[in-house]
Every structure is written in structure tokens, then in C-alpha cells.
PDB file of C-alpha atoms in Angstrom:
ATOM      1  CA  MET A 251      71.135 145.156  52.194  1.00 49.00           C
ATOM      2  CA  SER A 252      71.867 141.863  50.731  1.00 50.00           C
ATOM      3  CA  PHE A 253      75.100 139.934  50.644  1.00 54.00           C
ATOM      4  CA  GLY A 254      74.933 139.244  46.952  1.00 60.00           C
ATOM      5  CA  GLU A 255      75.018 142.836  45.750  1.00 68.00           C
ATOM      6  CA  PRO A 256      78.327 143.437  43.924  1.00 65.00           C
ATOM      7  CA  ASN A 257      78.431 147.221  44.368  1.00 70.00           C
ATOM      8  CA  ASN A 258      78.007 147.205  48.176  1.00 68.00           C
ATOM      9  CA  PRO A 259      81.200 148.649  49.761  1.00 68.00           C
ATOM     10  CA  TYR A 260      80.525 146.939  53.134  1.00 71.00           C
ATOM     11  CA  GLY A 261      79.776 143.441  51.858  1.00 63.00           C
ATOM     12  CA  GLN A 262      82.069 140.463  51.279  1.00 65.00           C
ATOM     13  CA  GLN A 263      84.604 141.204  48.564  1.00 64.00           C
ATOM     14  CA  GLN A 264      84.380 139.295  45.343  1.00 62.00           C
ATOM     15  CA  GLY A 265      87.428 137.999  43.461  1.00 63.00           C
ATOM     16  CA  GLN A 266      88.301 139.732  40.244  1.00 64.00           C
ATOM     17  CA  PRO A 267      87.906 137.723  37.075  1.00 62.00           C
ATOM     18  CA  GLY A 268      91.194 136.734  35.426  1.00 62.00           C
ATOM     19  CA  TYR A 269      92.243 137.842  31.995  1.00 64.00           C
ATOM     20  CA  GLY A 270      92.927 135.367  29.199  1.00 62.00           C
ATOM     21  CA  TYR A 271      92.828 131.606  29.560  1.00 63.00           C
ATOM     22  CA  PRO A 272      91.759 130.439  33.037  1.00 60.00           C
ATOM     23  CA  GLN A 273      94.714 129.205  35.091  1.00 63.00           C
ATOM     24  CA  GLY A 274      94.789 126.000  37.166  1.00 64.00           C
ATOM     25  CA  GLN A 275      95.106 125.730  40.920  1.00 66.00           C
ATOM     26  CA  GLN A 276      98.233 126.983  42.642  1.00 64.00           C
ATOM     27  CA  PRO A 277     100.537 124.239  43.951  1.00 61.00           C
ATOM     28  CA  PRO A 278     100.397 123.834  47.721  1.00 58.00           C
ATOM     29  CA  GLN A 279     103.052 125.547  49.785  1.00 60.00           C
ATOM     30  CA  PRO A 280     105.893 123.174  50.755  1.00 61.00           C
ATOM     31  CA  GLY A 281     106.104 122.070  54.364  1.00 60.00           C
ATOM     32  CA  TYR A 282     108.453 123.582  56.890  1.00 62.00           C
ATOM     33  CA  GLY A 283     111.118 121.827  58.952  1.00 62.00           C
ATOM     34  CA  TYR A 284     112.613 118.419  58.271  1.00 64.00           C
ATOM     35  CA  PRO A 285     111.214 116.096  55.608  1.00 67.00           C
ATOM     36  CA  GLN A 286     109.058 113.256  56.787  1.00 67.00           C
ATOM     37  CA  ALA A 287     110.442 109.767  57.219  1.00 68.00           C
ATOM     38  CA  PRO A 288     109.367 107.054  54.780  1.00 70.00           C
ATOM     39  CA  PRO A 289     106.404 104.984  55.901  1.00 67.00           C
ATOM     40  CA  VAL A 290     107.268 102.085  58.183  1.00 69.00           C
ATOM     41  CA  GLN A 291     106.314  98.544  57.236  1.00 66.00           C
ATOM     42  CA  PRO A 292     103.910  97.249  59.854  1.00 67.00           C
ATOM     43  CA  TYR A 293     105.393  93.731  60.202  1.00 68.00           C
ATOM     44  CA  GLY A 294     109.136  94.138  59.750  1.00 61.00           C
ATOM     45  CA  PRO A 295     111.205  93.926  56.585  1.00 62.00           C
ATOM     46  CA  GLY A 296     109.899  90.505  55.502  1.00 59.00           C
ATOM     47  CA  TYR A 297     111.733  87.483  54.184  1.00 60.00           C
ATOM     48  CA  ALA A 298     114.777  87.655  52.004  1.00 59.00           C
ATOM     49  CA  GLY A 299     114.119  87.247  48.307  1.00 58.00           C
ATOM     50  CA  GLY A 300     114.193  83.884  46.631  1.00 54.00           C
ATOM     51  CA  PRO A 301     117.429  82.283  45.550  1.00 57.00           C
ATOM     52  CA  ILE A 302     119.331  84.474  43.139  1.00 74.00           C
ATOM     53  CA  SER A 303     120.228  82.948  39.813  1.00 81.00           C
ATOM     54  CA  MET A 304     123.747  82.446  38.561  1.00 85.00           C
ATOM     55  CA  PRO A 305     124.871  85.205  36.149  1.00 86.00           C
ATOM     56  CA  GLY A 306     125.018  84.258  32.477  1.00 88.00           C
ATOM     57  CA  LEU A 307     128.787  84.556  32.173  1.00 89.00           C
ATOM     58  CA  MET A 308     129.167  82.225  35.147  1.00 90.00           C
ATOM     59  CA  LYS A 309     126.875  79.672  33.486  1.00 92.00           C
ATOM     60  CA  ALA A 310     128.983  79.874  30.329  1.00 93.00           C
ATOM     61  CA  ALA A 311     132.193  79.308  32.304  1.00 93.00           C
ATOM     62  CA  ARG A 312     130.598  76.370  34.099  1.00 94.00           C
ATOM     63  CA  VAL A 313     129.516  74.756  30.819  1.00 95.00           C
ATOM     64  CA  LEU A 314     132.996  75.304  29.366  1.00 95.00           C
ATOM     65  CA  LEU A 315     134.551  73.633  32.414  1.00 95.00           C
ATOM     66  CA  PHE A 316     132.303  70.597  31.919  1.00 96.00           C
ATOM     67  CA  VAL A 317     133.081  70.438  28.190  1.00 96.00           C
ATOM     68  CA  VAL A 318     136.835  70.829  28.694  1.00 95.00           C
ATOM     69  CA  GLY A 319     136.828  68.302  31.543  1.00 95.00           C
ATOM     70  CA  GLY A 320     134.891  65.783  29.465  1.00 95.00           C
ATOM     71  CA  LEU A 321     137.198  66.205  26.467  1.00 94.00           C
ATOM     72  CA  GLN A 322     140.290  65.881  28.659  1.00 93.00           C
ATOM     73  CA  MET A 323     138.843  62.743  30.231  1.00 94.00           C
ATOM     74  CA  LEU A 324     138.111  61.261  26.795  1.00 95.00           C
ATOM     75  CA  MET A 325     141.556  62.145  25.428  1.00 92.00           C
ATOM     76  CA  GLY A 326     143.270  60.756  28.527  1.00 92.00           C
ATOM     77  CA  ILE A 327     141.466  57.432  28.170  1.00 94.00           C
ATOM     78  CA  LEU A 328     142.225  57.264  24.426  1.00 93.00           C
ATOM     79  CA  PHE A 329     145.912  58.063  25.023  1.00 91.00           C
ATOM     80  CA  ALA A 330     146.105  55.377  27.729  1.00 91.00           C
ATOM     81  CA  ILE A 331     144.584  52.810  25.368  1.00 92.00           C
ATOM     82  CA  GLY A 332     146.965  53.885  22.590  1.00 89.00           C
ATOM     83  CA  ILE A 333     150.006  53.576  24.858  1.00 87.00           C
ATOM     84  CA  ALA A 334     148.880  50.153  26.092  1.00 85.00           C
ATOM     85  CA  VAL A 335     148.312  48.886  22.526  1.00 85.00           C
ATOM     86  CA  ALA A 336     151.698  50.213  21.392  1.00 82.00           C
ATOM     87  CA  GLN A 337     153.349  48.567  24.405  1.00 80.00           C
ATOM     88  CA  ASP A 338     151.739  45.200  23.587  1.00 77.00           C
ATOM     89  CA  MET A 339     152.604  45.386  19.890  1.00 76.00           C
ATOM     90  CA  ARG A 340     156.237  46.108  20.573  1.00 73.00           C
ATOM     91  CA  GLY A 341     156.588  42.779  22.369  1.00 66.00           C
ATOM     92  CA  ALA A 342     160.253  42.597  23.340  1.00 59.00           C
ATOM     93  CA  ALA A 343     161.410  44.219  26.543  1.00 62.00           C
ATOM     94  CA  ASP A 344     163.085  47.467  25.616  1.00 68.00           C
ATOM     95  CA  ALA A 345     164.339  49.863  28.297  1.00 67.00           C
ATOM     96  CA  GLU A 346     163.814  52.919  26.117  1.00 70.00           C
ATOM     97  CA  GLY A 347     160.287  51.820  25.136  1.00 72.00           C
ATOM     98  CA  ASP A 348     159.393  51.152  28.764  1.00 76.00           C
ATOM     99  CA  LEU A 349     160.638  54.602  29.724  1.00 79.00           C
ATOM    100  CA  LEU A 350     158.536  56.259  27.010  1.00 80.00           C
ATOM    101  CA  ALA A 351     155.476  54.213  27.992  1.00 81.00           C
ATOM    102  CA  GLY A 352     155.940  55.184  31.637  1.00 83.00           C
ATOM    103  CA  LEU A 353     156.297  58.843  30.660  1.00 87.00           C
ATOM    104  CA  GLY A 354     153.161  58.522  28.514  1.00 86.00           C
ATOM    105  CA  PHE A 355     151.173  57.113  31.423  1.00 89.00           C
ATOM    106  CA  ILE A 356     152.368  59.958  33.673  1.00 92.00           C
ATOM    107  CA  ILE A 357     151.108  62.446  31.084  1.00 90.00           C
ATOM    108  CA  VAL A 358     147.795  60.538  30.915  1.00 92.00           C
ATOM    109  CA  LEU A 359     147.442  60.715  34.714  1.00 94.00           C
ATOM    110  CA  PHE A 360     148.213  64.443  34.587  1.00 92.00           C
ATOM    111  CA  LEU A 361     145.556  64.914  31.886  1.00 91.00           C
ATOM    112  CA  LEU A 362     142.982  62.906  33.861  1.00 94.00           C
ATOM    113  CA  ALA A 363     143.763  64.913  37.016  1.00 96.00           C
ATOM    114  CA  PHE A 364     143.112  68.148  35.117  1.00 94.00           C
ATOM    115  CA  ALA A 365     139.852  66.687  33.796  1.00 95.00           C
ATOM    116  CA  VAL A 366     138.657  65.765  37.279  1.00 96.00           C
ATOM    117  CA  TRP A 367     139.704  69.205  38.551  1.00 96.00           C
ATOM    118  CA  ALA A 368     137.637  70.956  35.845  1.00 95.00           C
ATOM    119  CA  ILE A 369     134.554  68.820  36.516  1.00 96.00           C
ATOM    120  CA  VAL A 370     134.783  69.302  40.293  1.00 96.00           C
ATOM    121  CA  LEU A 371     135.117  73.066  39.834  1.00 94.00           C
ATOM    122  CA  GLY A 372     132.065  73.081  37.567  1.00 93.00           C
ATOM    123  CA  LEU A 373     130.079  71.126  40.141  1.00 94.00           C
ATOM    124  CA  ARG A 374     131.094  73.483  42.965  1.00 92.00           C
ATOM    125  CA  PHE A 375     129.950  76.677  41.205  1.00 89.00           C
ATOM    126  CA  SER A 376     126.459  76.601  42.700  1.00 86.00           C
ATOM    127  CA  LYS A 377     127.549  76.212  46.347  1.00 84.00           C
ATOM    128  CA  GLY A 378     131.213  77.118  46.414  1.00 77.00           C
ATOM    129  CA  GLY A 379     132.766  80.124  48.066  1.00 85.00           C
ATOM    130  CA  ASN A 380     135.642  82.333  47.029  1.00 89.00           C
ATOM    131  CA  ALA A 381     138.061  79.370  47.073  1.00 92.00           C
ATOM    132  CA  VAL A 382     136.233  77.869  44.075  1.00 92.00           C
ATOM    133  CA  ARG A 383     136.639  81.162  42.232  1.00 93.00           C
ATOM    134  CA  VAL A 384     140.370  81.316  42.996  1.00 94.00           C
ATOM    135  CA  ALA A 385     140.862  77.662  41.997  1.00 95.00           C
ATOM    136  CA  THR A 386     139.031  78.329  38.721  1.00 95.00           C
ATOM    137  CA  ILE A 387     141.282  81.333  38.056  1.00 96.00           C
ATOM    138  CA  VAL A 388     144.339  79.111  38.630  1.00 96.00           C
ATOM    139  CA  TYR A 389     142.877  76.403  36.357  1.00 96.00           C
ATOM    140  CA  ALA A 390     142.149  78.913  33.567  1.00 96.00           C
ATOM    141  CA  SER A 391     145.634  80.427  33.909  1.00 96.00           C
ATOM    142  CA  LEU A 392     147.271  77.002  33.602  1.00 95.00           C
ATOM    143  CA  SER A 393     145.047  76.243  30.616  1.00 93.00           C
ATOM    144  CA  ILE A 394     146.157  79.470  28.924  1.00 93.00           C
ATOM    145  CA  LEU A 395     149.790  78.630  29.710  1.00 93.00           C
ATOM    146  CA  GLY A 396     149.360  75.176  28.134  1.00 88.00           C
ATOM    147  CA  SER A 397     147.839  76.759  25.043  1.00 88.00           C
ATOM    148  CA  LEU A 398     150.794  79.115  24.723  1.00 88.00           C
ATOM    149  CA  VAL A 399     153.130  76.108  24.958  1.00 85.00           C
ATOM    150  CA  ASN A 400     151.212  74.598  22.020  1.00 80.00           C
ATOM    151  CA  PHE A 401     151.993  77.755  20.022  1.00 79.00           C
ATOM    152  CA  ALA A 402     155.687  77.380  20.828  1.00 79.00           C
ATOM    153  CA  ASP A 403     155.648  73.844  19.386  1.00 72.00           C
ATOM    154  CA  GLY A 404     155.474  75.357  15.904  1.00 71.00           C
ATOM    155  CA  GLU A 405     153.276  72.785  14.139  1.00 74.00           C
ATOM    156  CA  ALA A 406     150.063  73.894  12.458  1.00 71.00           C
ATOM    157  CA  SER A 407     147.906  71.226  14.109  1.00 71.00           C
ATOM    158  CA  SER A 408     149.066  72.187  17.597  1.00 70.00           C
ATOM    159  CA  ALA A 409     148.553  75.879  16.809  1.00 77.00           C
ATOM    160  CA  VAL A 410     144.863  75.262  16.040  1.00 79.00           C
ATOM    161  CA  GLY A 411     144.447  73.447  19.341  1.00 78.00           C
ATOM    162  CA  GLY A 412     146.344  76.253  21.027  1.00 82.00           C
ATOM    163  CA  VAL A 413     143.967  78.887  19.649  1.00 87.00           C
ATOM    164  CA  ILE A 414     140.913  76.939  20.805  1.00 88.00           C
ATOM    165  CA  GLY A 415     142.409  76.284  24.235  1.00 88.00           C
ATOM    166  CA  LEU A 416     143.499  79.914  24.538  1.00 91.00           C
ATOM    167  CA  ALA A 417     139.988  81.131  23.721  1.00 93.00           C
ATOM    168  CA  ILE A 418     138.310  78.759  26.186  1.00 94.00           C
ATOM    169  CA  GLY A 419     140.819  79.542  28.934  1.00 94.00           C
ATOM    170  CA  GLY A 420     140.439  83.264  28.260  1.00 94.00           C
ATOM    171  CA  VAL A 421     136.645  83.108  28.525  1.00 95.00           C
ATOM    172  CA  ILE A 422     136.826  81.152  31.788  1.00 95.00           C
ATOM    173  CA  LEU A 423     139.428  83.539  33.223  1.00 95.00           C
ATOM    174  CA  ALA A 424     137.526  86.653  32.134  1.00 94.00           C
ATOM    175  CA  SER A 425     134.308  85.347  33.670  1.00 93.00           C
ATOM    176  CA  MET A 426     136.043  84.734  37.004  1.00 93.00           C
ATOM    177  CA  VAL A 427     137.710  88.122  37.432  1.00 93.00           C
ATOM    178  CA  ASN A 428     134.706  90.401  36.871  1.00 90.00           C
ATOM    179  CA  SER A 429     132.471  91.919  39.532  1.00 88.00           C
ATOM    180  CA  SER A 430     129.507  89.590  38.945  1.00 88.00           C
ATOM    181  CA  ALA A 431     131.709  86.567  39.704  1.00 88.00           C
ATOM    182  CA  SER A 432     132.953  88.211  42.875  1.00 88.00           C
ATOM    183  CA  ALA A 433     129.385  88.984  43.923  1.00 87.00           C
ATOM    184  CA  TRP A 434     128.233  85.438  43.097  1.00 86.00           C
ATOM    185  CA  PHE A 435     130.940  83.648  45.058  1.00 88.00           C
ATOM    186  CA  ASN A 436     130.787  86.080  48.023  1.00 86.00           C
ATOM    187  CA  ARG A 437     126.990  86.006  48.345  1.00 84.00           C
ATOM    188  CA  PRO A 438     125.470  84.988  51.691  1.00 80.00           C
ATOM    189  CA  ARG A 439     124.466  81.342  51.959  1.00 73.00           C
ATOM    190  CA  TYR A 440     121.688  80.305  54.316  1.00 65.00           C
TER     191      TYR A 440
END
């Protein structure tokens, strides 16, 4: 007897040929018990990633702070020069004129303080913590309030400035209250 004879009842059984198109291999049977753990890195987790970049909306708010601060600085200097020239041209000592000039210089100092505040906030965006974010929210809120006061003035020229200031303050405020700003200012610093 030979092993290769297909009609031998005592030999090794042969598989039956399939019908139709030949089928592929059967998938392996799934394992039993708990799933395996992920492979372990041989040398620890490695270094933290490189420095993360500032989100785009934060960059836009930072640029707007620099632009607004620069314009406020320029306008404050021009107003101070205008008040000084008007004071010199008036000549005679006038109590009412001196009071208005003093009030004008107080407004100029207020404008310059806001300009310095905006520039310092813009500079602190890269390293600052949550306090910078809160201070920027306060700055943007005061900017929006000032723009609304311009609307209440009722003149067309102040309304245009109010719309521009309202838009800039709104963009700065919106960029500070979203989740990417919170994540940026609360990130770990090494």
C-alpha cells in the first residue's frame, strides 16, 4: 500500500476540493484572557517636545496690542504738543485756560499709560502666566467701554473711531477668553 492512493480507506484523509471560487485563509482565532499591554519603550518616555508655538489668534491679539499701543503713544505725544502750542499761543495767564491745559495733560498721561500697558502686555505674551491673560481681558474690556463712550458722543467722526476701537477690542477680548488662550497661558514653563 502506498500513502498516495486516494481510494485507500486506511490512509491519510485528503481534503475535499471546494466549490466555486477558491476562498482565502481563515482569520486566526482571537486570543483568550486579557488583552496584551502596549509595548514598553526601552529607555523611558524621552524628552518633552520642542517649544510649542503661540496659537494664531494669540499672535493676532499680540499684534493688535502693539498697533493700538503705538497709535495711543503717537496720539498722546501729538496731543501733548498741541496743548503746549495752544498754551504758548494764548500768552496771557488765564485761570480757565490753565485749568483746561492741566486737564488736557492729565488726559495725555492717561492715554500714554494705556499705551504703555498695551505694549507691556504684548511683550509678556510669550512668557506670561494667567495674570497676563486676565490683564489683557481687563484692557480689552476698558477699550470696548471707551469705544461705546465714543458712540454716545453722537458725532460721526467719533462714531467711526468707536467702530474701529470696538472691533479691535472685541477681537482682543475674544482671543483671550477661548480655550486656546487658556491653554497657552497655563502651559508648563521649564
